[in-house]
Amino acid sequence: MDPISPLEQALHAARALVLADLVAGRVAEADVVSLVEESVTQRRWWVEQWPEGAQYVAGLVAQDVQDALLERYGRWPLCPVCGTGDPHALDVEPELGPDPHWVCSEAGVKVAAVGSLGEAIGGAGASS
Ligand SMILES: [Zn+2]
């Protein structure tokens, strides 16, 4: 058998990163995990058509899961930075690019890399 292809590595990494953020937000229930699997399956097809997009997969899976959760559960992940005002979700930036981060568009700050949301929620705040 061939070793794991870079494409599969990227998909595995994307899955692990988004799951880590779901765990951090305490929403990693079985049906939520299946949303991640669904997204990874769709993105596998997508990245097979466009292998150069492998480095974008983590950001795309994060956005897929975010959209799916919005329909079923509500906003995710909630912004841990802004203590006041209406609760709002973080956005993934870049929407299509490598090294995706969660950002708060209200405060205009990078909150955490995708996969490191737990540090932003649980650890000392890295604001301003
Ligand atoms: Zn915010």
mmCIF file of N, CA and C and ligand atoms in Angstrom:
data_model
loop_
_atom_site.group_PDB
_atom_site.id
_atom_site.type_symbol
_atom_site.label_atom_id
_atom_site.label_comp_id
_atom_site.label_asym_id
_atom_site.label_seq_id
_atom_site.Cartn_x
_atom_site.Cartn_y
_atom_site.Cartn_z
ATOM 1 N N MET A 1 0.838 -1.206 0.000
ATOM 2 C CA MET A 1 0.000 0.000 0.000
ATOM 3 C C MET A 1 0.874 1.258 0.000
ATOM 4 N N ASP A 2 0.370 2.274 -0.621
ATOM 5 C CA ASP A 2 1.049 3.571 -0.579
ATOM 6 C C ASP A 2 0.955 4.144 0.828
ATOM 7 N N PRO A 3 1.940 4.965 1.175
ATOM 8 C CA PRO A 3 1.784 5.716 2.425
ATOM 9 C C PRO A 3 0.610 6.679 2.290
ATOM 10 N N ILE A 4 0.174 7.217 3.390
ATOM 11 C CA ILE A 4 -0.949 8.155 3.359
ATOM 12 C C ILE A 4 -0.588 9.360 2.496
ATOM 13 N N SER A 5 -1.459 9.668 1.580
ATOM 14 C CA SER A 5 -1.172 10.760 0.652
ATOM 15 C C SER A 5 -1.259 12.099 1.382
ATOM 16 N N PRO A 6 -0.589 13.119 0.836
ATOM 17 C CA PRO A 6 -0.690 14.466 1.435
ATOM 18 C C PRO A 6 -2.141 14.924 1.527
ATOM 19 N N LEU A 7 -2.917 14.507 0.536
ATOM 20 C CA LEU A 7 -4.329 14.881 0.524
ATOM 21 C C LEU A 7 -5.070 14.304 1.729
ATOM 22 N N GLU A 8 -4.829 13.004 1.987
ATOM 23 C CA GLU A 8 -5.468 12.384 3.150
ATOM 24 C C GLU A 8 -4.947 12.988 4.450
ATOM 25 N N GLN A 9 -3.652 13.316 4.467
ATOM 26 C CA GLN A 9 -3.088 13.957 5.666
ATOM 27 C C GLN A 9 -3.785 15.277 5.945
ATOM 28 N N ALA A 10 -4.020 16.050 4.878
ATOM 29 C CA ALA A 10 -4.679 17.346 5.044
ATOM 30 C C ALA A 10 -6.102 17.161 5.565
ATOM 31 N N LEU A 11 -6.785 16.142 5.054
ATOM 32 C CA LEU A 11 -8.153 15.883 5.508
ATOM 33 C C LEU A 11 -8.180 15.420 6.960
ATOM 34 N N HIS A 12 -7.233 14.545 7.311
ATOM 35 C CA HIS A 12 -7.143 14.086 8.707
ATOM 36 C C HIS A 12 -6.865 15.265 9.642
ATOM 37 N N ALA A 13 -5.937 16.127 9.202
ATOM 38 C CA ALA A 13 -5.580 17.278 10.031
ATOM 39 C C ALA A 13 -6.777 18.205 10.195
ATOM 40 N N ALA A 14 -7.486 18.453 9.116
ATOM 41 C CA ALA A 14 -8.651 19.345 9.168
ATOM 42 C C ALA A 14 -9.698 18.796 10.141
ATOM 43 N N ARG A 15 -9.931 17.492 10.028
ATOM 44 C CA ARG A 15 -10.900 16.840 10.907
ATOM 45 C C ARG A 15 -10.487 17.010 12.370
ATOM 46 N N ALA A 16 -9.196 16.772 12.648
ATOM 47 C CA ALA A 16 -8.704 16.848 14.028
ATOM 48 C C ALA A 16 -8.803 18.277 14.572
ATOM 49 N N LEU A 17 -8.475 19.254 13.740
ATOM 50 C CA LEU A 17 -8.498 20.644 14.191
ATOM 51 C C LEU A 17 -9.918 21.089 14.530
ATOM 52 N N VAL A 18 -10.855 20.767 13.635
ATOM 53 C CA VAL A 18 -12.226 21.218 13.859
ATOM 54 C C VAL A 18 -12.841 20.475 15.046
ATOM 55 N N LEU A 19 -12.517 19.189 15.169
ATOM 56 C CA LEU A 19 -13.011 18.444 16.337
ATOM 57 C C LEU A 19 -12.465 19.038 17.630
ATOM 58 N N ALA A 20 -11.200 19.446 17.615
ATOM 59 C CA ALA A 20 -10.616 20.043 18.821
ATOM 60 C C ALA A 20 -11.381 21.308 19.219
ATOM 61 N N ASP A 21 -11.767 22.094 18.223
ATOM 62 C CA ASP A 21 -12.516 23.318 18.530
ATOM 63 C C ASP A 21 -13.931 23.002 19.007
ATOM 64 N N LEU A 22 -14.511 21.959 18.467
ATOM 65 C CA LEU A 22 -15.841 21.549 18.940
ATOM 66 C C LEU A 22 -15.772 21.065 20.384
ATOM 67 N N VAL A 23 -14.732 20.313 20.711
ATOM 68 C CA VAL A 23 -14.540 19.853 22.081
ATOM 69 C C VAL A 23 -14.361 21.062 23.010
ATOM 70 N N ALA A 24 -13.575 22.031 22.551
ATOM 71 C CA ALA A 24 -13.333 23.232 23.353
ATOM 72 C C ALA A 24 -14.643 23.960 23.633
ATOM 73 N N GLY A 25 -15.540 23.951 22.654
ATOM 74 C CA GLY A 25 -16.824 24.622 22.817
ATOM 75 C C GLY A 25 -17.897 23.720 23.415
ATOM 76 N N ARG A 26 -17.487 22.507 23.814
ATOM 77 C CA ARG A 26 -18.400 21.543 24.433
ATOM 78 C C ARG A 26 -19.603 21.223 23.562
ATOM 79 N N VAL A 27 -19.393 21.162 22.268
ATOM 80 C CA VAL A 27 -20.492 20.768 21.383
ATOM 81 C C VAL A 27 -20.137 19.522 20.570
ATOM 82 N N ALA A 28 -19.114 18.781 21.006
ATOM 83 C CA ALA A 28 -18.675 17.609 20.244
ATOM 84 C C ALA A 28 -19.523 16.386 20.577
ATOM 85 N N GLU A 29 -20.831 16.508 20.326
ATOM 86 C CA GLU A 29 -21.706 15.361 20.527
ATOM 87 C C GLU A 29 -21.723 14.522 19.256
ATOM 88 N N ALA A 30 -22.277 13.313 19.399
ATOM 89 C CA ALA A 30 -22.165 12.357 18.288
ATOM 90 C C ALA A 30 -22.709 12.921 16.988
ATOM 91 N N ASP A 31 -23.856 13.596 17.052
ATOM 92 C CA ASP A 31 -24.418 14.077 15.793
ATOM 93 C C ASP A 31 -23.638 15.265 15.243
ATOM 94 N N VAL A 32 -22.952 15.975 16.118
ATOM 95 C CA VAL A 32 -22.109 17.079 15.653
ATOM 96 C C VAL A 32 -20.852 16.528 14.985
ATOM 97 N N VAL A 33 -20.302 15.483 15.591
ATOM 98 C CA VAL A 33 -19.134 14.840 14.989
ATOM 99 C C VAL A 33 -19.483 14.332 13.588
ATOM 100 N N SER A 34 -20.710 13.858 13.405
ATOM 101 C CA SER A 34 -21.097 13.369 12.078
ATOM 102 C C SER A 34 -21.174 14.511 11.064
ATOM 103 N N LEU A 35 -21.437 15.727 11.525
ATOM 104 C CA LEU A 35 -21.389 16.883 10.624
ATOM 105 C C LEU A 35 -19.969 17.098 10.101
ATOM 106 N N VAL A 36 -19.003 16.878 10.982
ATOM 107 C CA VAL A 36 -17.604 17.003 10.575
ATOM 108 C C VAL A 36 -17.274 15.941 9.533
ATOM 109 N N GLU A 37 -17.723 14.723 9.803
ATOM 110 C CA GLU A 37 -17.456 13.623 8.855
ATOM 111 C C GLU A 37 -18.070 13.929 7.492
ATOM 112 N N GLU A 38 -19.280 14.457 7.500
ATOM 113 C CA GLU A 38 -19.957 14.814 6.244
ATOM 114 C C GLU A 38 -19.148 15.839 5.466
ATOM 115 N N SER A 39 -18.682 16.844 6.190
ATOM 116 C CA SER A 39 -17.905 17.893 5.546
ATOM 117 C C SER A 39 -16.606 17.339 4.978
ATOM 118 N N VAL A 40 -15.930 16.498 5.758
ATOM 119 C CA VAL A 40 -14.665 15.929 5.304
ATOM 120 C C VAL A 40 -14.890 15.088 4.046
ATOM 121 N N THR A 41 -15.994 14.362 4.001
ATOM 122 C CA THR A 41 -16.314 13.558 2.823
ATOM 123 C C THR A 41 -16.506 14.439 1.592
ATOM 124 N N GLN A 42 -17.240 15.536 1.775
ATOM 125 C CA GLN A 42 -17.462 16.443 0.643
ATOM 126 C C GLN A 42 -16.167 17.122 0.215
ATOM 127 N N ARG A 43 -15.358 17.495 1.196
ATOM 128 C CA ARG A 43 -14.109 18.188 0.866
ATOM 129 C C ARG A 43 -13.085 17.243 0.280
ATOM 130 N N ARG A 44 -13.200 15.966 0.580
ATOM 131 C CA ARG A 44 -12.312 14.996 -0.052
ATOM 132 C C ARG A 44 -12.558 15.027 -1.561
ATOM 133 N N TRP A 45 -13.814 15.018 -1.957
ATOM 134 C CA TRP A 45 -14.135 15.100 -3.379
ATOM 135 C C TRP A 45 -13.592 16.407 -3.966
ATOM 136 N N TRP A 46 -13.815 17.476 -3.252
ATOM 137 C CA TRP A 46 -13.402 18.805 -3.730
ATOM 138 C C TRP A 46 -11.891 18.870 -3.933
ATOM 139 N N VAL A 47 -11.134 18.365 -2.973
ATOM 140 C CA VAL A 47 -9.683 18.494 -3.030
ATOM 141 C C VAL A 47 -9.074 17.482 -4.017
ATOM 142 N N GLU A 48 -9.817 16.426 -4.298
ATOM 143 C CA GLU A 48 -9.360 15.513 -5.357
ATOM 144 C C GLU A 48 -9.419 16.198 -6.725
ATOM 145 N N GLN A 49 -10.404 17.097 -6.880
ATOM 146 C CA GLN A 49 -10.499 17.852 -8.135
ATOM 147 C C GLN A 49 -9.423 18.938 -8.195
ATOM 148 N N TRP A 50 -9.015 19.400 -7.032
ATOM 149 C CA TRP A 50 -8.109 20.541 -6.972
ATOM 150 C C TRP A 50 -7.102 20.329 -5.842
ATOM 151 N N PRO A 51 -6.074 19.502 -6.109
ATOM 152 C CA PRO A 51 -5.129 19.126 -5.040
ATOM 153 C C PRO A 51 -4.413 20.318 -4.415
ATOM 154 N N GLU A 52 -4.240 21.402 -5.177
ATOM 155 C CA GLU A 52 -3.587 22.586 -4.606
ATOM 156 C C GLU A 52 -4.395 23.164 -3.446
ATOM 157 N N GLY A 53 -5.660 22.808 -3.386
ATOM 158 C CA GLY A 53 -6.515 23.336 -2.325
ATOM 159 C C GLY A 53 -6.364 22.609 -0.998
ATOM 160 N N ALA A 54 -5.460 21.618 -0.931
ATOM 161 C CA ALA A 54 -5.336 20.807 0.288
ATOM 162 C C ALA A 54 -5.081 21.662 1.525
ATOM 163 N N GLN A 55 -4.284 22.708 1.361
ATOM 164 C CA GLN A 55 -3.954 23.537 2.518
ATOM 165 C C GLN A 55 -5.134 24.413 2.962
ATOM 166 N N TYR A 56 -6.181 24.458 2.160
ATOM 167 C CA TYR A 56 -7.346 25.283 2.507
ATOM 168 C C TYR A 56 -8.433 24.473 3.216
ATOM 169 N N VAL A 57 -8.207 23.163 3.305
ATOM 170 C CA VAL A 57 -9.285 22.280 3.737
ATOM 171 C C VAL A 57 -9.715 22.544 5.182
ATOM 172 N N ALA A 58 -8.756 22.838 6.056
ATOM 173 C CA ALA A 58 -9.116 23.041 7.465
ATOM 174 C C ALA A 58 -10.078 24.223 7.616
ATOM 175 N N GLY A 59 -9.785 25.313 6.928
ATOM 176 C CA GLY A 59 -10.659 26.474 7.002
ATOM 177 C C GLY A 59 -12.031 26.197 6.409
ATOM 178 N N LEU A 60 -12.051 25.403 5.344
ATOM 179 C CA LEU A 60 -13.324 25.093 4.695
ATOM 180 C C LEU A 60 -14.180 24.171 5.542
ATOM 181 N N VAL A 61 -13.544 23.166 6.148
ATOM 182 C CA VAL A 61 -14.305 22.254 7.013
ATOM 183 C C VAL A 61 -14.863 23.036 8.210
ATOM 184 N N ALA A 62 -14.052 23.919 8.768
ATOM 185 C CA ALA A 62 -14.527 24.741 9.891
ATOM 186 C C ALA A 62 -15.764 25.540 9.486
ATOM 187 N N GLN A 63 -15.735 26.109 8.283
ATOM 188 C CA GLN A 63 -16.887 26.897 7.829
ATOM 189 C C GLN A 63 -18.096 26.025 7.523
ATOM 190 N N ASP A 64 -17.852 24.838 6.967
ATOM 191 C CA ASP A 64 -18.959 23.906 6.706
ATOM 192 C C ASP A 64 -19.667 23.549 8.005
ATOM 193 N N VAL A 65 -18.861 23.236 9.027
ATOM 194 C CA VAL A 65 -19.431 22.801 10.307
ATOM 195 C C VAL A 65 -20.160 23.974 10.968
ATOM 196 N N GLN A 66 -19.564 25.145 10.846
ATOM 197 C CA GLN A 66 -20.193 26.343 11.391
ATOM 198 C C GLN A 66 -21.578 26.562 10.757
ATOM 199 N N ASP A 67 -21.644 26.425 9.443
ATOM 200 C CA ASP A 67 -22.924 26.601 8.736
ATOM 201 C C ASP A 67 -23.934 25.538 9.157
ATOM 202 N N ALA A 68 -23.468 24.297 9.253
ATOM 203 C CA ALA A 68 -24.367 23.199 9.612
ATOM 204 C C ALA A 68 -24.880 23.378 11.039
ATOM 205 N N LEU A 69 -24.016 23.843 11.924
ATOM 206 C CA LEU A 69 -24.426 24.054 13.314
ATOM 207 C C LEU A 69 -25.409 25.213 13.428
ATOM 208 N N LEU A 70 -25.237 26.221 12.585
ATOM 209 C CA LEU A 70 -26.130 27.373 12.631
ATOM 210 C C LEU A 70 -27.568 26.949 12.352
ATOM 211 N N GLU A 71 -27.732 26.011 11.433
ATOM 212 C CA GLU A 71 -29.071 25.521 11.110
ATOM 213 C C GLU A 71 -29.658 24.706 12.250
ATOM 214 N N ARG A 72 -28.820 23.903 12.910
ATOM 215 C CA ARG A 72 -29.361 22.923 13.859
ATOM 216 C C ARG A 72 -29.273 23.366 15.311
ATOM 217 N N TYR A 73 -28.210 24.135 15.641
ATOM 218 C CA TYR A 73 -27.967 24.441 17.056
ATOM 219 C C TYR A 73 -27.903 25.929 17.337
ATOM 220 N N GLY A 74 -27.435 26.671 16.369
ATOM 221 C CA GLY A 74 -27.225 28.087 16.601
ATOM 222 C C GLY A 74 -25.790 28.453 16.341
ATOM 223 N N ARG A 75 -25.458 29.662 16.756
ATOM 224 C CA ARG A 75 -24.131 30.189 16.438
ATOM 225 C C ARG A 75 -23.024 29.411 17.140
ATOM 226 N N TRP A 76 -21.972 29.143 16.389
ATOM 227 C CA TRP A 76 -20.775 28.496 16.905
ATOM 228 C C TRP A 76 -19.617 28.930 16.054
ATOM 229 N N PRO A 77 -18.437 29.147 16.618
ATOM 230 C CA PRO A 77 -18.190 29.283 18.066
ATOM 231 C C PRO A 77 -18.529 30.693 18.537
ATOM 232 N N LEU A 78 -19.090 30.807 19.730
ATOM 233 C CA LEU A 78 -19.382 32.131 20.264
ATOM 234 C C LEU A 78 -18.081 32.845 20.603
ATOM 235 N N CYS A 79 -18.108 34.145 20.393
ATOM 236 C CA CYS A 79 -16.916 34.957 20.614
ATOM 237 C C CYS A 79 -16.571 34.979 22.103
ATOM 238 N N PRO A 80 -15.343 34.551 22.452
ATOM 239 C CA PRO A 80 -14.925 34.580 23.861
ATOM 240 C C PRO A 80 -14.246 35.895 24.245
ATOM 241 N N VAL A 81 -14.099 36.785 23.293
ATOM 242 C CA VAL A 81 -13.322 38.000 23.514
ATOM 243 C C VAL A 81 -14.197 39.131 24.027
ATOM 244 N N CYS A 82 -15.355 39.316 23.388
ATOM 245 C CA CYS A 82 -16.217 40.436 23.724
ATOM 246 C C CYS A 82 -17.089 40.068 24.916
ATOM 247 N N GLY A 83 -16.899 40.772 26.004
ATOM 248 C CA GLY A 83 -17.680 40.469 27.196
ATOM 249 C C GLY A 83 -19.052 41.110 27.187
ATOM 250 N N THR A 84 -19.255 42.080 26.330
ATOM 251 C CA THR A 84 -20.512 42.828 26.329
ATOM 252 C C THR A 84 -21.177 42.729 24.969
ATOM 253 N N GLY A 85 -22.407 43.211 24.909
ATOM 254 C CA GLY A 85 -23.138 43.207 23.646
ATOM 255 C C GLY A 85 -23.764 41.854 23.368
ATOM 256 N N ASP A 86 -24.375 41.746 22.196
ATOM 257 C CA ASP A 86 -25.036 40.508 21.820
ATOM 258 C C ASP A 86 -23.994 39.427 21.559
ATOM 259 N N PRO A 87 -24.308 38.198 21.977
ATOM 260 C CA PRO A 87 -23.410 37.088 21.637
ATOM 261 C C PRO A 87 -23.306 36.965 20.115
ATOM 262 N N HIS A 88 -22.122 36.747 19.641
ATOM 263 C CA HIS A 88 -21.933 36.615 18.206
ATOM 264 C C HIS A 88 -20.883 35.540 17.940
ATOM 265 N N ALA A 89 -20.956 35.007 16.734
ATOM 266 C CA ALA A 89 -20.039 33.934 16.371
ATOM 267 C C ALA A 89 -18.755 34.512 15.794
ATOM 268 N N LEU A 90 -17.715 33.707 15.884
ATOM 269 C CA LEU A 90 -16.458 34.053 15.234
ATOM 270 C C LEU A 90 -16.533 33.658 13.757
ATOM 271 N N ASP A 91 -15.708 34.297 12.962
ATOM 272 C CA ASP A 91 -15.605 33.970 11.541
ATOM 273 C C ASP A 91 -14.252 33.336 11.263
ATOM 274 N N VAL A 92 -14.216 32.539 10.201
ATOM 275 C CA VAL A 92 -12.949 31.964 9.758
ATOM 276 C C VAL A 92 -12.317 32.905 8.734
ATOM 277 N N GLU A 93 -11.077 33.247 8.953
ATOM 278 C CA GLU A 93 -10.311 34.016 7.967
ATOM 279 C C GLU A 93 -8.940 33.389 7.776
ATOM 280 N N PRO A 94 -8.442 33.319 6.587
ATOM 281 C CA PRO A 94 -9.152 33.632 5.345
ATOM 282 C C PRO A 94 -10.212 32.572 5.032
ATOM 283 N N GLU A 95 -11.248 32.980 4.297
ATOM 284 C CA GLU A 95 -12.294 32.009 3.955
ATOM 285 C C GLU A 95 -11.732 30.915 3.059
ATOM 286 N N LEU A 96 -10.788 31.281 2.214
ATOM 287 C CA LEU A 96 -10.150 30.302 1.341
ATOM 288 C C LEU A 96 -8.661 30.598 1.330
ATOM 289 N N GLY A 97 -7.954 29.967 2.259
ATOM 290 C CA GLY A 97 -6.517 30.204 2.323
ATOM 291 C C GLY A 97 -5.896 29.287 3.352
ATOM 292 N N PRO A 98 -4.570 29.276 3.398
ATOM 293 C CA PRO A 98 -3.877 28.458 4.388
ATOM 294 C C PRO A 98 -3.906 29.123 5.762
ATOM 295 N N ASP A 99 -3.579 28.358 6.793
ATOM 296 C CA ASP A 99 -3.425 28.896 8.138
ATOM 297 C C ASP A 99 -4.675 29.645 8.618
ATOM 298 N N PRO A 100 -5.826 28.971 8.621
ATOM 299 C CA PRO A 100 -7.066 29.658 8.986
ATOM 300 C C PRO A 100 -7.143 30.002 10.476
ATOM 301 N N HIS A 101 -7.740 31.129 10.765
ATOM 302 C CA HIS A 101 -7.929 31.597 12.140
ATOM 303 C C HIS A 101 -9.392 31.929 12.386
ATOM 304 N N TRP A 102 -9.769 31.831 13.656
ATOM 305 C CA TRP A 102 -11.052 32.368 14.090
ATOM 306 C C TRP A 102 -10.851 33.839 14.427
ATOM 307 N N VAL A 103 -11.683 34.674 13.873
ATOM 308 C CA VAL A 103 -11.582 36.102 14.160
ATOM 309 C C VAL A 103 -12.928 36.616 14.631
ATOM 310 N N CYS A 104 -12.857 37.647 15.482
ATOM 311 C CA CYS A 104 -14.073 38.370 15.865
ATOM 312 C C CYS A 104 -14.149 39.597 14.967
ATOM 313 N N SER A 105 -15.189 39.640 14.139
ATOM 314 C CA SER A 105 -15.296 40.771 13.227
ATOM 315 C C SER A 105 -15.787 42.017 13.955
ATOM 316 N N GLU A 106 -16.421 41.844 15.125
ATOM 317 C CA GLU A 106 -16.872 43.005 15.906
ATOM 318 C C GLU A 106 -15.669 43.759 16.485
ATOM 319 N N ALA A 107 -14.789 42.994 17.116
ATOM 320 C CA ALA A 107 -13.621 43.611 17.750
ATOM 321 C C ALA A 107 -12.450 43.719 16.781
ATOM 322 N N GLY A 108 -12.539 42.998 15.663
ATOM 323 C CA GLY A 108 -11.463 43.037 14.689
ATOM 324 C C GLY A 108 -10.188 42.391 15.187
ATOM 325 N N VAL A 109 -10.330 41.299 15.927
ATOM 326 C CA VAL A 109 -9.140 40.625 16.446
ATOM 327 C C VAL A 109 -9.123 39.159 16.033
ATOM 328 N N LYS A 110 -7.913 38.641 15.839
ATOM 329 C CA LYS A 110 -7.711 37.209 15.685
ATOM 330 C C LYS A 110 -7.856 36.589 17.063
ATOM 331 N N VAL A 111 -8.723 35.606 17.189
ATOM 332 C CA VAL A 111 -8.938 34.988 18.497
ATOM 333 C C VAL A 111 -8.039 33.773 18.677
ATOM 334 N N ALA A 112 -7.976 32.911 17.666
ATOM 335 C CA ALA A 112 -7.168 31.696 17.765
ATOM 336 C C ALA A 112 -7.052 31.074 16.391
ATOM 337 N N ALA A 113 -6.019 30.279 16.208
ATOM 338 C CA ALA A 113 -5.952 29.452 15.009
ATOM 339 C C ALA A 113 -7.064 28.419 15.080
ATOM 340 N N VAL A 114 -7.577 28.022 13.917
ATOM 341 C CA VAL A 114 -8.510 26.898 13.897
ATOM 342 C C VAL A 114 -7.792 25.695 14.499
ATOM 343 N N GLY A 115 -8.421 25.069 15.489
ATOM 344 C CA GLY A 115 -7.814 23.959 16.204
ATOM 345 C C GLY A 115 -7.267 24.360 17.556
ATOM 346 N N SER A 116 -7.169 25.672 17.806
ATOM 347 C CA SER A 116 -6.616 26.166 19.076
ATOM 348 C C SER A 116 -7.609 26.997 19.860
ATOM 349 N N LEU A 117 -8.878 26.805 19.561
ATOM 350 C CA LEU A 117 -9.897 27.614 20.216
ATOM 351 C C LEU A 117 -9.915 27.377 21.726
ATOM 352 N N GLY A 118 -9.569 26.166 22.121
ATOM 353 C CA GLY A 118 -9.558 25.841 23.540
ATOM 354 C C GLY A 118 -8.631 26.738 24.337
ATOM 355 N N GLU A 119 -7.515 27.106 23.729
ATOM 356 C CA GLU A 119 -6.565 27.996 24.411
ATOM 357 C C GLU A 119 -7.177 29.377 24.604
ATOM 358 N N ALA A 120 -7.951 29.829 23.610
ATOM 359 C CA ALA A 120 -8.566 31.153 23.688
ATOM 360 C C ALA A 120 -9.684 31.174 24.722
ATOM 361 N N ILE A 121 -10.416 30.062 24.825
ATOM 362 C CA ILE A 121 -11.531 30.001 25.757
ATOM 363 C C ILE A 121 -11.052 29.750 27.175
ATOM 364 N N GLY A 122 -10.135 28.768 27.289
ATOM 365 C CA GLY A 122 -9.749 28.319 28.624
ATOM 366 C C GLY A 122 -8.588 29.051 29.225
ATOM 367 N N GLY A 123 -7.662 29.487 28.377
ATOM 368 C CA GLY A 123 -6.448 30.093 28.890
ATOM 369 C C GLY A 123 -6.617 31.570 29.162
ATOM 370 N N ALA A 124 -5.506 32.221 29.481
ATOM 371 C CA ALA A 124 -5.531 33.665 29.672
ATOM 372 C C ALA A 124 -5.828 34.325 28.340
ATOM 373 N N GLY A 125 -6.671 35.341 28.360
ATOM 374 C CA GLY A 125 -7.048 36.009 27.133
ATOM 375 C C GLY A 125 -5.865 36.697 26.493
ATOM 376 N N ALA A 126 -5.820 36.639 25.178
ATOM 377 C CA ALA A 126 -4.731 37.283 24.446
ATOM 378 C C ALA A 126 -5.284 38.496 23.721
ATOM 379 N N SER A 127 -6.066 39.286 24.413
ATOM 380 C CA SER A 127 -6.721 40.409 23.754
ATOM 381 C C SER A 127 -5.764 41.572 23.556
ATOM 382 N N SER A 128 -6.117 42.395 22.639
ATOM 383 C CA SER A 128 -5.388 43.607 22.243
ATOM 384 C C SER A 128 -3.916 43.409 21.967
HETATM 385 ZN ZN ZN B 1 -16.435 39.411 19.559
#
